[in-house]
Each structure stands twice: as structure tokens, then as C-alpha cells.
Protein backbone atom coordinates (compact mmCIF):
# COMPACT_ATOMS: atom_id res chain seq x y z
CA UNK A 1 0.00 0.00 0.00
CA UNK A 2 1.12 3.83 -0.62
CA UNK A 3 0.60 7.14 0.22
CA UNK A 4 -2.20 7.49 -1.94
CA UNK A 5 -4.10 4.23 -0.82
CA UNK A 6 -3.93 5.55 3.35
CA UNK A 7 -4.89 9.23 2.09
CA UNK A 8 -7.85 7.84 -0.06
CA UNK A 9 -8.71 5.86 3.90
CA UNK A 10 -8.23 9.78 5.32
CA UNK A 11 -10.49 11.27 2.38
CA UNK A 12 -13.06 8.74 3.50
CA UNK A 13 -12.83 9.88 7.18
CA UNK A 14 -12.73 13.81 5.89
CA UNK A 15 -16.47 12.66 3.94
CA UNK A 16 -18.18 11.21 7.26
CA UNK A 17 -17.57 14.28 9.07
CA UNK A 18 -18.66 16.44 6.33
CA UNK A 19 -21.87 14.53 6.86
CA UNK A 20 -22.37 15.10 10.18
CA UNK A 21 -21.78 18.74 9.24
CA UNK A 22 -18.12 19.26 10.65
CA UNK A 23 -15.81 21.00 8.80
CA UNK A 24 -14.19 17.93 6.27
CA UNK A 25 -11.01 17.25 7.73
CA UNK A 26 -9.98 12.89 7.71
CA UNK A 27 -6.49 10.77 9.71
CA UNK A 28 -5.75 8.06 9.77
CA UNK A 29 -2.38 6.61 11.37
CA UNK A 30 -0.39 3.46 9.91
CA UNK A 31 1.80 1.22 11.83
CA UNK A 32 5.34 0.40 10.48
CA UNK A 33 3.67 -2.63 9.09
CA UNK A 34 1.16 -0.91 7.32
CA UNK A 35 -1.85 -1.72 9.47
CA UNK A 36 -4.40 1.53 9.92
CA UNK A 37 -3.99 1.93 13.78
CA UNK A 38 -6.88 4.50 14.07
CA UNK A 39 -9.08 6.80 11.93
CA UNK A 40 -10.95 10.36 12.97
CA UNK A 41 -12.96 12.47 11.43
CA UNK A 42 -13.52 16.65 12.62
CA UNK A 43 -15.78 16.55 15.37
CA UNK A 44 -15.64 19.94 17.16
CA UNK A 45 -18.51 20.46 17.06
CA UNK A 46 -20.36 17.14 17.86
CA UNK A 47 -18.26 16.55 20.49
CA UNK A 48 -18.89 20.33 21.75
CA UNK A 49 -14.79 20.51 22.04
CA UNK A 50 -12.56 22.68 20.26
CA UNK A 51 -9.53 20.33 20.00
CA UNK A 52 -11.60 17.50 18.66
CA UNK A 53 -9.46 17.91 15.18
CA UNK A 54 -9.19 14.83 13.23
CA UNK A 55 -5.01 14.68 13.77
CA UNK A 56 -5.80 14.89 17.72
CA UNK A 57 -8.29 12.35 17.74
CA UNK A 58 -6.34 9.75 15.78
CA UNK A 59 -3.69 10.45 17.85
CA UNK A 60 -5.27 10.11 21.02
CA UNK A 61 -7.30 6.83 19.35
CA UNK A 62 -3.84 5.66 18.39
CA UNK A 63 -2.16 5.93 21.54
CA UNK A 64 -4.70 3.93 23.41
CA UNK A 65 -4.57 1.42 21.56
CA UNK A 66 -1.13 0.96 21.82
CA UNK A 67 -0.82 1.68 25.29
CA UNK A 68 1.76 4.69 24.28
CA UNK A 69 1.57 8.01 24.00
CA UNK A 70 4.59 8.25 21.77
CA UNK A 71 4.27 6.72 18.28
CA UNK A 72 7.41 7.22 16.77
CA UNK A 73 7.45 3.80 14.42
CA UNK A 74 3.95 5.57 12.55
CA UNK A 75 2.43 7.91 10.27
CA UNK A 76 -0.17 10.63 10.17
CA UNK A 77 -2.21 10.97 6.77
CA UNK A 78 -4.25 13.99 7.14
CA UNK A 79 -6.50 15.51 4.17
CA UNK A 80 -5.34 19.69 5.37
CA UNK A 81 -2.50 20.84 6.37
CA UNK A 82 -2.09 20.57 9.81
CA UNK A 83 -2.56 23.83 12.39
CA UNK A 84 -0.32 25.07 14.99
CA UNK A 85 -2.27 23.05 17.91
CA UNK A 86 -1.95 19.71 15.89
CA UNK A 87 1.27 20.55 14.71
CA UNK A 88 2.53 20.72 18.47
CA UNK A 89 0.54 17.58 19.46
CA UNK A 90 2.27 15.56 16.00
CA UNK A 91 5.39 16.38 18.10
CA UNK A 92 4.46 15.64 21.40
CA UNK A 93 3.43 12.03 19.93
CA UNK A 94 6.85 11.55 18.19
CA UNK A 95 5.41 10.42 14.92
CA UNK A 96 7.41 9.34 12.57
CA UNK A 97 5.73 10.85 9.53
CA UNK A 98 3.20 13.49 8.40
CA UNK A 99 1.42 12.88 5.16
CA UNK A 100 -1.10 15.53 3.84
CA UNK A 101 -3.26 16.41 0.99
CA UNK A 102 -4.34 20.33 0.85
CA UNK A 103 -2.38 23.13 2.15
CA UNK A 104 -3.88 25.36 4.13
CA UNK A 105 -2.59 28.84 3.50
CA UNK A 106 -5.08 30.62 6.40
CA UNK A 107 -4.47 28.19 9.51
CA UNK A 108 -1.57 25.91 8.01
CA UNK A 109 1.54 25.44 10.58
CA UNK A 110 3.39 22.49 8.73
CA UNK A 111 4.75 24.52 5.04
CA UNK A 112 2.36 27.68 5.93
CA UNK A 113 1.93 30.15 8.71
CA UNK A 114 4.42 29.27 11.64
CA UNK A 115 5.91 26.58 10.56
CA UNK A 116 5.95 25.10 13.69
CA UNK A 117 8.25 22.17 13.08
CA UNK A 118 11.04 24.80 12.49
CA UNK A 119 10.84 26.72 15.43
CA UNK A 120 13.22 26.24 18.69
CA UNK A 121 10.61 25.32 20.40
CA UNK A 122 9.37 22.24 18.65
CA UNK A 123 11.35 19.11 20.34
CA UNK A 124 10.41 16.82 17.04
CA UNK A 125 10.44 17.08 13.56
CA UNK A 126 8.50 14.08 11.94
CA UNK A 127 9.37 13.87 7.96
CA UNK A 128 6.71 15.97 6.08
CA UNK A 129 5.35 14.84 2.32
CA UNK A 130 2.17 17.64 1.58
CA UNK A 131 0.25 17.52 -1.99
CA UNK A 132 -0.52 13.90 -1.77
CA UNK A 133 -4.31 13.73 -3.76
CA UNK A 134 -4.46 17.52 -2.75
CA UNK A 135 -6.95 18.35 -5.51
CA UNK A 136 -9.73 15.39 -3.79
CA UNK A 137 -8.92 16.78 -0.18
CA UNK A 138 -9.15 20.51 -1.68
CA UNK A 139 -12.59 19.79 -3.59
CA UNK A 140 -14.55 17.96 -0.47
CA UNK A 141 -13.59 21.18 1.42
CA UNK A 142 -14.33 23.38 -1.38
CA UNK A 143 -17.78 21.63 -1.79
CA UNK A 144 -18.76 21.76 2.30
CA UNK A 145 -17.91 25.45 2.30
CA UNK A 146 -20.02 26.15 -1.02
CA UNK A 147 -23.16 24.58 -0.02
CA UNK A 148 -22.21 26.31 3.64
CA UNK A 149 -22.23 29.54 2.10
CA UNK A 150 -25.86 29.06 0.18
């Protein structure tokens, strides 16, 4: 399996929310092995909780199921570009990798805005690939927002 196949699994994720009316944002994390440890959609707003981002609740979904709050042998695939508070959590979690699909010029922390990974103050610096099916995780957002807007 390959980037594409785990971001298609986060795209998935990114469409459930979206139909629960949260903002479309999909994870999923992959073992070293390959195996899809957890998967989270946006929920914000279901969950009444403003750190209920998809990244954070892989993460946490990912860390209880392996009994470890660091997950340095996996990989984040996220459909935006991560922000500054899931940026700093990505860290705190040691994950190996960061895999995303659409930038995110406005709240972006990974390639845009802070750049949080670069600053003194981040303690780890997982590997970063961005673009990966960016024009599917662009549209689904581009589509919520649109009918949003009407």
C-alpha cells in the first residue's frame, strides 16, 4: 500500500464528518507494518470541544490502543494541512511521519503560517510529504464550504 491508498482511507474519514456537518477534515495513522492503527474524522462540534481535530483524535485513538503516548514507528495521513495546535501535538506524539493532501494557506503550521516544526521550540520534527491527492482533499472542502455559504 502507498501514500495514496492511506490518504484515499483519510479522504473517507474527511467525507463522514462532512456529513455530520463538521468542517471535512480525515487521519488516519499506519503502523510500520502498514496496518491503519486508528481513523478520525472533525468533530468539534459534535463533540462540543474545540480540540476535537481529526489529527488529535487519531492520535489520542492511536495511543490507546497501543498503550503509548509516543508513536514514533507511525504515520499521520491527514487531508489539510495541519494547524499550529496539531502541529505541536504531532510532536508531542513523536510520529514518525506526516502525510497531507491540501495546504492550508489561512491556519496551516506544517509549510504555511508558523511553521511550527522549524521553530526552537518544537522538540520533534516528523518527515513531512504535503500535496498527496491535494486536488480530492481541496474539492470535499471546497464543496462543504459552497453549499455552507448558500
Amino acid at each position: 500500500m502507498n501514500d495514496e491508498y492511506y490518504m484515499c482511507e483519510a479522504i473517507a474519514q474527511a467525507q463522514e464528518a462532512s456529513d455530520r456537518g463538521e468542517v471535512p477534515v480525515g487521519a488516519v495513522i499506519v503502523n510500520s507494518k502498514g496496518k491503519i492503527i486508528s481513523r478520525a474524522g472533525n468533530s468539534p462540534i459534535s463533540l462540543m470541544d474545540p480540540s476535537a481535530h481529526a489529527e488529535i483524535l487519531a492520535i489520542r485513538k492511536a495511543s490507546t490502543i497501543l498503550k503509548n503516548y509516543r508513536l514514533v514507528d507511525c504515520s499521520l495521513y491527514v487531508t489539510l494541512e495541519p494547524c499550529t495546535m496539531c502541529a505541536g501535538v504531532i510532536s508531542a506524539a513523536r510520529l514518525k511521519r506526516v502525510v497531507y493532501g491540501a495546504t492550508d494557506i489561512k491556519s496551516g503550521a506544517v509549510e504555511s503560517g508558523v511553521r511550527f516544526f522549524e521553530t526552537k521550540s518544537c522538540n520533534h520534527k516528523p518527515l513531512i510529504k504535503s500535496g498527496v491527492l491535494e486536488d480530492n482533499a481541496a474539492n470535499i472542502l471546497k464543496e462543504f464550504f459552497q453549499i455552507r455559504r448558500k
